[in-house]
Amino acid sequence: MTLKTLLERPDLNPGARTQGKIQNFRELLQTLGQREFPDAVTEALNLKIEALNKMQGTEKEYRKAVVNTEYKILKFLEKELKLVPKNHYQKTWLAFGLAVFGVPLGVAMGTALGNMAFFGVGLGMGLPIGMAVGAGLDKKARDEGRQLDFEARI
């Protein structure tokens, strides 16, 4: 079973922002087209693409629909097949590193030194820790063949 494509919308006359989102979505579809999926997964993806192709509305509504459909497809693939785009974990763990490592380290340093101005130092340490953890998970996904040759720009 093959994946459907995004149809042209000559009635829309999209601006540069919308064209960028459409191009990004087409790159995702092209990347997905190079892989073999179970029929149930392909059918679910085709339903999402068909809904986008049938969508009527303004340029802004269409742009939002393209971004939402891309997000839903990526989340669906992550949930069902454990497939992720490039740098997925690094981007996710960047925020976790700040929250999980940076804040506690900053509070501990500020409390230990008696000056909460050192709180920011902890954030500066949490950021690279989170990025390193995410980079390791991205490398693991790539080595296991679970990484798409696509970088999400959502």
Backbone as a printed PyTorch tensor [residue, N CA C, xyz], in Angstrom:
tensor([[[  0.8440,  -1.1730,   0.0000],
         [  0.0000,   0.0000,   0.0000],
         [  0.8950,   1.2440,   0.0000]],

        [[  0.5910,   2.2130,  -0.8450],
         [  1.4200,   3.4050,  -0.9520],
         [  0.7900,   4.5750,  -0.2090]],

        [[  1.6410,   5.5070,   0.1410],
         [  1.2150,   6.6920,   0.8630],
         [  0.6990,   7.7380,  -0.1090]],

        [[ -0.3680,   8.4080,   0.2560],
         [ -0.9270,   9.4660,  -0.5870],
         [ -0.0350,  10.6910,  -0.5170]],

        [[ -0.2410,  11.6060,  -1.4600],
         [  0.5370,  12.8390,  -1.4810],
         [ -0.3620,  14.0270,  -1.1660]],

        [[  0.2540,  15.1270,  -0.8310],
         [ -0.4740,  16.3600,  -0.5620],
         [ -0.8010,  17.0240,  -1.8950]],

        [[ -2.0630,  17.3040,  -2.1110],
         [ -2.5020,  17.9000,  -3.3670],
         [ -2.2160,  19.3920,  -3.3970]],

        [[ -2.0310,  19.8990,  -4.6050],
         [ -1.8390,  21.3350,  -4.7930],
         [ -3.1430,  22.0650,  -4.5060]],

        [[ -3.0390,  23.2870,  -4.0060],
         [ -4.2120,  24.1130,  -3.7370],
         [ -4.0860,  25.4210,  -4.5230]],

        [[ -4.4270,  25.4280,  -5.8240],
         [ -4.2700,  26.6440,  -6.6240],
         [ -5.1940,  27.7740,  -6.1660]],

        [[ -6.2880,  27.4330,  -5.5050],
         [ -7.2190,  28.4510,  -5.0210],
         [ -6.6820,  29.1910,  -3.8000]],

        [[ -5.6450,  28.6810,  -3.1690],
         [ -5.1660,  29.2140,  -1.9010],
         [ -4.1840,  30.3710,  -2.0540]],

        [[ -3.2650,  30.2980,  -3.0180],
         [ -2.2260,  31.2980,  -3.2170],
         [ -1.4640,  31.5310,  -1.9040]],

        [[ -0.7420,  30.5090,  -1.4160],
         [ -0.1030,  30.6000,  -0.1000],
         [  1.0690,  31.5720,  -0.0680]],

        [[  1.2520,  32.1830,   1.0980],
         [  2.3860,  33.0650,   1.3250],
         [  3.6360,  32.2610,   1.6320]],

        [[  4.7280,  32.9750,   1.9010],
         [  6.0140,  32.3190,   2.1330],
         [  5.9780,  31.4090,   3.3620]],

        [[  5.3180,  31.8520,   4.4180],
         [  5.2380,  31.0440,   5.6370],
         [  4.5010,  29.7380,   5.3900]],

        [[  3.3810,  29.8530,   4.7170],
         [  2.5740,  28.6680,   4.4250],
         [  3.3160,  27.7390,   3.4740]],

        [[  3.9850,  28.2980,   2.4760],
         [  4.7470,  27.4710,   1.5380],
         [  5.8460,  26.6940,   2.2580]],

        [[  6.4770,  27.3130,   3.2470],
         [  7.5070,  26.6300,   4.0240],
         [  6.9340,  25.4450,   4.7910]],

        [[  5.7620,  25.6310,   5.3850],
         [  5.1170,  24.5440,   6.1340],
         [  4.6980,  23.4170,   5.1920]],

        [[  4.1840,  23.7850,   4.0250],
         [  3.7750,  22.7800,   3.0390],
         [  4.9970,  21.9970,   2.5500]],

        [[  6.0930,  22.7010,   2.2830],
         [  7.3130,  22.0450,   1.8120],
         [  7.8490,  21.0860,   2.8770]],

        [[  7.8160,  21.5120,   4.1330],
         [  8.2640,  20.6620,   5.2300],
         [  7.4070,  19.3970,   5.3190]],

        [[  6.0930,  19.5560,   5.1460],
         [  5.1800,  18.4160,   5.1890],
         [  5.4530,  17.4750,   4.0240]],

        [[  5.7210,  18.0280,   2.8510],
         [  6.0360,  17.1940,   1.6860],
         [  7.3300,  16.4150,   1.8960]],

        [[  8.3170,  17.0520,   2.5410],
         [  9.5640,  16.3510,   2.8530],
         [  9.2940,  15.1680,   3.7820]],

        [[  8.4020,  15.3730,   4.7620],
         [  8.0360,  14.2750,   5.6560],
         [  7.3950,  13.1390,   4.8680]],

        [[  6.4520,  13.4650,   3.9910],
         [  5.7820,  12.4320,   3.1940],
         [  6.7650,  11.7040,   2.2870]],

        [[  7.7100,  12.4300,   1.7290],
         [  8.7250,  11.8090,   0.8740],
         [  9.5980,  10.8480,   1.6880]],

        [[  9.9770,  11.2530,   2.8880],
         [ 10.7710,  10.3940,   3.7600],
         [  9.9870,   9.1490,   4.1520]],

        [[  8.7180,   9.3360,   4.4660],
         [  7.8810,   8.1960,   4.8510],
         [  7.6440,   7.2680,   3.6700]],

        [[  7.5910,   7.8170,   2.4630],
         [  7.3770,   7.0090,   1.2730],
         [  8.5210,   6.0510,   0.9850]],

        [[  9.6770,   6.3170,   1.5430],
         [ 10.8440,   5.4630,   1.3310],
         [ 10.8700,   4.2580,   2.2710]],

        [[  9.9450,   4.2230,   3.2290],
         [  9.8900,   3.1340,   4.1950],
         [  8.6890,   2.2420,   3.9300]],

        [[  8.7950,   1.0200,   4.3810],
         [  7.6800,   0.0820,   4.3160],
         [  6.9870,   0.0640,   5.6710]],

        [[  5.6630,   0.2120,   5.6580],
         [  4.8710,   0.1950,   6.8780],
         [  3.8140,  -0.8980,   6.7740]],

        [[  3.3410,  -1.3850,   7.9090],
         [  2.1980,  -2.3020,   7.8710],
         [  0.9890,  -1.5890,   7.2400]],

        [[  0.1000,  -2.3530,   6.6310],
         [ -1.0570,  -1.7680,   5.9470],
         [ -1.9110,  -0.9100,   6.8730]],

        [[ -2.0590,  -1.3220,   8.1210],
         [ -2.8800,  -0.5510,   9.0610],
         [ -2.2800,   0.8320,   9.3100]],

        [[ -0.9660,   0.9130,   9.4060],
         [ -0.2940,   2.1930,   9.6310],
         [ -0.4250,   3.0730,   8.3940]],

        [[ -0.1900,   2.5010,   7.2130],
         [ -0.3110,   3.2540,   5.9690],
         [ -1.7270,   3.7760,   5.7950]],

        [[ -2.7090,   2.9580,   6.1240],
         [ -4.1010,   3.3810,   6.0090],
         [ -4.3980,   4.5410,   6.9570]],

        [[ -3.9040,   4.4790,   8.1820],
         [ -4.1190,   5.5560,   9.1470],
         [ -3.4550,   6.8530,   8.6780]],

        [[ -2.2490,   6.7380,   8.1280],
         [ -1.5560,   7.9240,   7.6090],
         [ -2.3080,   8.5060,   6.4200]],

        [[ -2.7940,   7.6360,   5.5310],
         [ -3.5460,   8.1000,   4.3650],
         [ -4.8330,   8.8180,   4.7650]],

        [[ -5.4710,   8.3770,   5.8290],
         [ -6.6750,   9.0620,   6.3040],
         [ -6.3540,  10.4880,   6.7550]],

        [[ -5.2230,  10.6640,   7.4270],
         [ -4.8100,  11.9980,   7.8750],
         [ -4.4870,  12.9010,   6.6710]],

        [[ -3.8340,  12.3290,   5.6700],
         [ -3.4740,  13.1010,   4.4790],
         [ -4.7260,  13.4580,   3.6750]],

        [[ -5.6540,  12.5070,   3.5420],
         [ -6.9120,  12.7680,   2.8310],
         [ -7.7060,  13.8810,   3.4990]],

        [[ -7.7560,  13.8650,   4.8260],
         [ -8.4800,  14.9130,   5.5520],
         [ -7.8570,  16.2730,   5.2690]],

        [[ -6.5540,  16.3330,   5.1770],
         [ -5.8830,  17.5940,   4.8650],
         [ -6.1530,  18.0130,   3.4180]],

        [[ -6.1660,  17.0410,   2.5070],
         [ -6.4460,  17.3540,   1.1040],
         [ -7.8640,  17.8730,   0.8980]],

        [[ -8.8070,  17.4030,   1.7010],
         [-10.2030,  17.8240,   1.5770],
         [-10.4970,  19.1180,   2.3210]],

        [[ -9.5600,  19.5650,   3.1270],
         [ -9.7840,  20.7300,   3.9700],
         [-10.0030,  21.9930,   3.1400]],

        [[-11.0160,  22.7390,   3.5050],
         [-11.3140,  24.0210,   2.8710],
         [-11.1480,  25.1080,   3.9340]],

        [[-10.7060,  26.2690,   3.5310],
         [-10.5520,  27.3520,   4.4920],
         [ -9.5390,  28.3600,   4.0180]],

        [[ -9.2340,  29.2900,   4.8930],
         [ -8.2950,  30.3600,   4.5640],
         [ -6.8640,  29.8220,   4.5990]],

        [[ -5.9470,  30.6570,   4.1800],
         [ -4.5360,  30.2730,   4.1820],
         [ -4.0640,  29.9810,   5.6010]],

        [[ -4.4600,  30.8090,   6.5470],
         [ -4.0500,  30.6220,   7.9360],
         [ -4.5980,  29.3050,   8.4950]],

        [[ -5.8450,  28.9960,   8.2080],
         [ -6.4530,  27.7460,   8.6700],
         [ -5.7550,  26.5480,   8.0380]],

        [[ -5.4190,  26.6740,   6.7540],
         [ -4.7420,  25.5850,   6.0530],
         [ -3.3400,  25.3710,   6.6320]],

        [[ -2.6210,  26.4560,   6.8990],
         [ -1.2780,  26.3570,   7.4710],
         [ -1.3370,  25.6540,   8.8330]],

        [[ -2.3140,  26.0290,   9.6560],
         [ -2.4750,  25.3770,  10.9530],
         [ -2.7940,  23.9000,  10.7860]],

        [[ -3.6290,  23.5810,   9.8030],
         [ -4.0020,  22.1820,   9.5600],
         [ -2.7870,  21.3750,   9.1110]],

        [[ -1.9250,  21.9630,   8.2750],
         [ -0.7130,  21.2690,   7.8120],
         [  0.1990,  20.9800,   9.0000]],

        [[  0.4200,  21.9750,   9.8470],
         [  1.2950,  21.8000,  11.0100],
         [  0.6990,  20.7650,  11.9670]],

        [[ -0.5990,  20.8390,  12.2110],
         [ -1.2490,  19.8820,  13.1150],
         [ -1.1940,  18.4650,  12.5600]],

        [[ -1.3990,  18.3200,  11.2580],
         [ -1.3470,  16.9880,  10.6470],
         [  0.0650,  16.4200,  10.7330]],

        [[  1.0630,  17.2440,  10.4830],
         [  2.4540,  16.7930,  10.5920],
         [  2.7410,  16.3420,  12.0300]],

        [[  2.3090,  17.1230,  12.9930],
         [  2.5130,  16.7790,  14.4030],
         [  1.8180,  15.4630,  14.7480]],

        [[  0.5760,  15.3090,  14.2880],
         [ -0.1800,  14.0840,  14.5770],
         [  0.4770,  12.8620,  13.9420]],

        [[  0.9810,  13.0210,  12.7290],
         [  1.6460,  11.9030,  12.0550],
         [  2.9060,  11.4990,  12.8140]],

        [[  3.7110,  12.4920,  13.2200],
         [  4.9390,  12.1870,  13.9490],
         [  4.6350,  11.5300,  15.2960]],

        [[  3.6310,  12.0000,  16.0040],
         [  3.2580,  11.3960,  17.2880],
         [  2.7160,   9.9770,  17.0890]],

        [[  1.9330,   9.7930,  16.0270],
         [  1.3960,   8.4730,  15.7170],
         [  2.5260,   7.4790,  15.4400]],

        [[  3.5160,   7.9000,  14.6300],
         [  4.6410,   7.0240,  14.3020],
         [  5.4850,   6.7200,  15.5330]],

        [[  5.6220,   7.7130,  16.4070],
         [  6.3890,   7.4870,  17.6320],
         [  5.6680,   6.4930,  18.5430]],

        [[  4.3670,   6.6240,  18.6280],
         [  3.5880,   5.7530,  19.5040],
         [  3.4930,   4.3270,  18.9480]],

        [[  3.2020,   4.2060,  17.6690],
         [  2.9530,   2.8940,  17.0760],
         [  4.2290,   2.1350,  16.7030]],

        [[  5.1960,   2.8410,  16.1050],
         [  6.3800,   2.1600,  15.5650],
         [  7.6880,   2.5940,  16.2130]],

        [[  7.6160,   3.5030,  17.1880],
         [  8.8020,   4.0420,  17.8660],
         [  9.7440,   4.7630,  16.8980]],

        [[  9.1930,   5.3220,  15.8030],
         [  9.9820,   6.0920,  14.8440],
         [  9.9930,   7.5510,  15.2690]],

        [[ 11.1550,   8.1710,  15.2210],
         [ 11.2790,   9.5750,  15.6110],
         [ 12.0900,  10.3330,  14.5610]],

        [[ 11.8580,  11.6400,  14.4070],
         [ 12.6750,  12.4330,  13.4870],
         [ 14.0610,  12.7020,  14.0860]],

        [[ 14.9550,  13.2140,  13.2730],
         [ 16.3030,  13.5600,  13.7340],
         [ 16.2070,  14.5760,  14.8770]],

        [[ 17.0830,  14.4520,  15.8270],
         [ 17.2080,  15.3540,  16.9740],
         [ 15.9550,  15.4400,  17.8420]],

        [[ 15.0660,  14.4790,  17.7390],
         [ 13.8380,  14.4980,  18.5300],
         [ 14.1320,  14.4760,  20.0290]],

        [[ 14.9350,  13.5320,  20.4520],
         [ 15.2240,  13.3920,  21.8720],
         [ 16.0780,  14.5470,  22.3890]],

        [[ 16.9760,  15.0340,  21.5660],
         [ 17.8200,  16.1500,  21.9900],
         [ 16.9720,  17.3880,  22.2720]],

        [[ 16.0140,  17.6580,  21.4070],
         [ 15.1340,  18.8110,  21.6170],
         [ 14.2360,  18.6050,  22.8350]],

        [[ 13.7760,  17.3970,  23.0320],
         [ 12.9090,  17.1000,  24.1730],
         [ 13.6920,  17.1800,  25.4780]],

        [[ 14.8630,  16.5730,  25.5070],
         [ 15.6410,  16.5300,  26.7370],
         [ 16.3120,  17.8560,  27.0650]],

        [[ 16.4070,  18.7600,  26.1240],
         [ 16.9230,  20.0930,  26.4230],
         [ 16.0610,  20.7300,  27.5050]],

        [[ 14.7480,  20.6820,  27.3270],
         [ 13.8330,  21.2510,  28.3160],
         [ 13.8600,  20.4380,  29.6110]],

        [[ 13.8940,  19.1050,  29.4890],
         [ 13.9590,  18.2730,  30.6880],
         [ 15.2410,  18.5440,  31.4700]],

        [[ 16.3350,  18.7520,  30.7780],
         [ 17.6080,  19.0290,  31.4440],
         [ 17.5410,  20.2930,  32.2710]],

        [[ 16.8980,  21.3180,  31.7190],
         [ 16.7350,  22.5510,  32.4870],
         [ 15.8920,  22.3100,  33.7300]],

        [[ 14.7860,  21.5860,  33.5590],
         [ 13.8540,  21.3860,  34.6650],
         [ 14.3430,  20.3480,  35.6750]],

        [[ 14.8410,  19.2200,  35.1780],
         [ 15.1880,  18.1070,  36.0520],
         [ 16.5700,  18.2800,  36.6920]],

        [[ 17.5240,  18.7860,  35.9410],
         [ 18.8750,  18.9210,  36.4740],
         [ 19.2030,  20.3660,  36.8500]],

        [[ 18.8460,  21.3070,  35.9900],
         [ 19.2450,  22.7040,  36.1860],
         [ 18.6400,  23.3640,  37.4030]],

        [[ 17.3490,  23.2300,  37.6040],
         [ 16.6910,  23.8840,  38.7290],
         [ 17.2030,  23.3350,  40.0600]],

        [[ 17.2400,  22.0120,  40.2630],
         [ 17.7680,  21.5180,  41.5440],
         [ 19.2310,  21.9070,  41.7840]],

        [[ 20.0500,  21.8450,  40.7260],
         [ 21.4520,  22.2460,  40.8910],
         [ 21.5590,  23.7170,  41.2450]],

        [[ 20.7550,  24.5410,  40.5930],
         [ 20.7710,  25.9810,  40.8670],
         [ 20.3220,  26.2990,  42.2780]],

        [[ 19.2740,  25.6570,  42.7280],
         [ 18.7880,  25.8740,  44.0940],
         [ 19.8360,  25.3980,  45.1040]],

        [[ 20.4330,  24.2390,  44.8440],
         [ 21.4530,  23.7180,  45.7550],
         [ 22.6500,  24.6640,  45.8270]],

        [[ 23.1000,  25.1680,  44.6860],
         [ 24.2440,  26.0870,  44.6800],
         [ 23.8920,  27.3960,  45.3690]],

        [[ 22.7070,  27.9100,  45.0630],
         [ 22.2930,  29.1680,  45.6780],
         [ 22.1540,  29.0580,  47.1770]],

        [[ 21.6170,  27.9520,  47.6370],
         [ 21.4470,  27.7380,  49.0730],
         [ 22.8000,  27.5210,  49.7530]],

        [[ 23.6430,  26.7110,  49.1360],
         [ 24.9480,  26.4040,  49.7280],
         [ 25.8280,  27.6390,  49.8190]],

        [[ 25.7550,  28.4950,  48.8190],
         [ 26.6080,  29.6830,  48.8040],
         [ 25.9310,  30.8880,  49.4430]],

        [[ 24.6670,  30.7270,  49.8300],
         [ 23.9570,  31.8150,  50.5070],
         [ 23.5710,  32.9590,  49.5910]],

        [[ 23.5570,  32.7220,  48.2830],
         [ 23.2080,  33.7810,  47.3340],
         [ 22.4510,  33.1340,  46.1640]],

        [[ 21.1750,  33.4350,  46.0750],
         [ 20.3510,  32.8060,  45.0350],
         [ 20.6830,  33.3140,  43.6260]],

        [[ 21.6180,  34.2170,  43.4960],
         [ 22.0650,  34.6510,  42.1700],
         [ 22.7420,  33.5000,  41.4330]],

        [[ 23.2100,  32.5100,  42.1640],
         [ 23.8600,  31.3440,  41.5570],
         [ 22.8550,  30.3420,  40.9840]],

        [[ 21.5790,  30.6570,  41.0980],
         [ 20.5350,  29.8100,  40.5380],
         [ 20.7390,  29.6340,  39.0280]],

        [[ 21.1140,  30.7090,  38.3360],
         [ 21.3320,  30.6690,  36.8930],
         [ 22.4610,  29.7530,  36.4750]],

        [[ 23.4430,  29.5810,  37.3420],
         [ 24.5620,  28.6860,  37.0330],
         [ 24.0500,  27.2550,  36.9070]],

        [[ 23.0980,  26.8910,  37.7650],
         [ 22.5180,  25.5470,  37.7020],
         [ 21.7820,  25.3230,  36.3950]],

        [[ 21.0650,  26.3550,  35.9280],
         [ 20.3790,  26.2440,  34.6420],
         [ 21.3810,  26.0340,  33.5180]],

        [[ 22.4960,  26.7580,  33.6080],
         [ 23.5460,  26.6100,  32.5990],
         [ 24.1730,  25.2310,  32.5920]],

        [[ 24.1470,  24.5560,  33.7270],
         [ 24.6780,  23.1950,  33.7880],
         [ 23.6180,  22.1770,  33.3500]],

        [[ 22.3630,  22.4580,  33.6240],
         [ 21.2930,  21.5240,  33.2630],
         [ 21.0650,  21.4230,  31.7720]],

        [[ 21.2480,  22.5230,  31.0670],
         [ 21.0300,  22.5430,  29.6160],
         [ 21.9320,  21.5500,  28.8840]],

        [[ 23.2480,  21.6030,  29.0610],
         [ 24.0810,  20.6250,  28.3380],
         [ 23.8910,  19.1880,  28.8210]],

        [[ 23.5320,  19.0170,  30.0870],
         [ 23.2750,  17.6580,  30.5710],
         [ 22.0870,  17.0730,  29.8240]],

        [[ 21.0040,  17.8440,  29.7170],
         [ 19.8180,  17.3900,  28.9900],
         [ 20.1070,  17.1340,  27.5250]],

        [[ 20.8860,  18.0280,  26.9120],
         [ 21.2230,  17.8440,  25.5020],
         [ 22.0700,  16.5930,  25.2960]],

        [[ 22.9720,  16.3030,  26.2350],
         [ 23.8180,  15.1160,  26.1140],
         [ 22.9850,  13.8390,  26.2500]],

        [[ 22.0520,  13.8320,  27.1920],
         [ 21.1790,  12.6660,  27.3490],
         [ 20.3630,  12.4610,  26.0760]],

        [[ 19.7960,  13.5600,  25.5420],
         [ 19.0040,  13.4780,  24.3170],
         [ 19.8200,  13.0300,  23.1220]],

        [[ 21.0480,  13.5230,  23.0130],
         [ 21.9110,  13.1170,  21.9020],
         [ 22.2110,  11.6210,  21.9820]],

        [[ 22.3900,  11.1130,  23.1940],
         [ 22.6190,   9.6780,  23.3610],
         [ 21.4090,   8.8590,  22.9310]],

        [[ 20.2190,   9.3320,  23.2850],
         [ 18.9990,   8.6310,  22.8780],
         [ 18.7940,   8.7100,  21.3640]],

        [[ 19.1340,   9.8610,  20.7570],
         [ 19.0360,   9.9910,  19.2970],
         [ 19.9990,   9.0300,  18.6050]],

        [[ 21.2090,   8.9120,  19.1500],
         [ 22.1880,   7.9870,  18.5650],
         [ 21.6870,   6.5500,  18.6680]],

        [[ 21.0930,   6.2130,  19.8060],
         [ 20.5510,   4.8680,  20.0030],
         [ 19.4260,   4.5970,  19.0000]],

        [[ 18.5360,   5.5710,  18.8090],
         [ 17.4390,   5.4110,  17.8480],
         [ 17.9810,   5.2460,  16.4290]],

        [[ 19.0140,   6.0200,  16.0820],
         [ 19.6140,   5.9050,  14.7480],
         [ 20.2420,   4.5350,  14.5500]],

        [[ 20.9640,   4.0600,  15.5650],
         [ 21.6150,   2.7510,  15.4710],
         [ 20.5990,   1.6170,  15.3570]],

        [[ 19.4320,   1.7890,  15.9720],
         [ 18.3860,   0.7650,  15.9180],
         [ 17.4990,   0.9030,  14.6760]],

        [[ 17.7450,   1.9220,  13.8590],
         [ 16.9620,   2.1290,  12.6390],
         [ 15.5890,   2.7320,  12.9030]],

        [[ 15.4380,   3.4070,  14.0240],
         [ 14.1450,   4.0090,  14.3800],
         [ 14.1180,   5.5050,  14.1030]],

        [[ 15.1240,   6.0300,  13.4220],
         [ 15.1780,   7.4680,  13.1820],
         [ 14.8550,   7.7710,  11.7210]],

        [[ 13.9290,   8.6920,  11.5090],
         [ 13.5690,   9.1180,  10.1670],
         [ 14.6310,  10.0660,   9.6320]],

        [[ 14.8200,  10.0790,   8.3400],
         [ 15.7580,  10.9980,   7.7060],
         [ 15.0290,  12.3220,   7.4710]],

        [[ 14.5720,  12.9100,   8.5530],
         [ 13.7410,  14.1150,   8.5140],
         [ 13.8800,  14.8240,   9.8430]],

        [[ 14.0430,  16.1370,   9.8140],
         [ 14.1060,  16.9070,  11.0510],
         [ 12.8540,  17.7640,  11.1620]],

        [[ 12.1040,  17.5610,  12.2240],
         [ 10.8420,  18.3020,  12.4310],
         [ 11.1560,  19.7480,  12.7480]],

        [[ 10.4350,  20.6430,  12.0920],
         [ 10.5700,  22.0840,  12.3450],
         [  9.2210,  22.6450,  12.7810]],

        [[  8.5880,  21.9300,  13.6820],
         [  7.2650,  22.3540,  14.1520],
         [  7.4410,  23.3760,  15.2450]]])
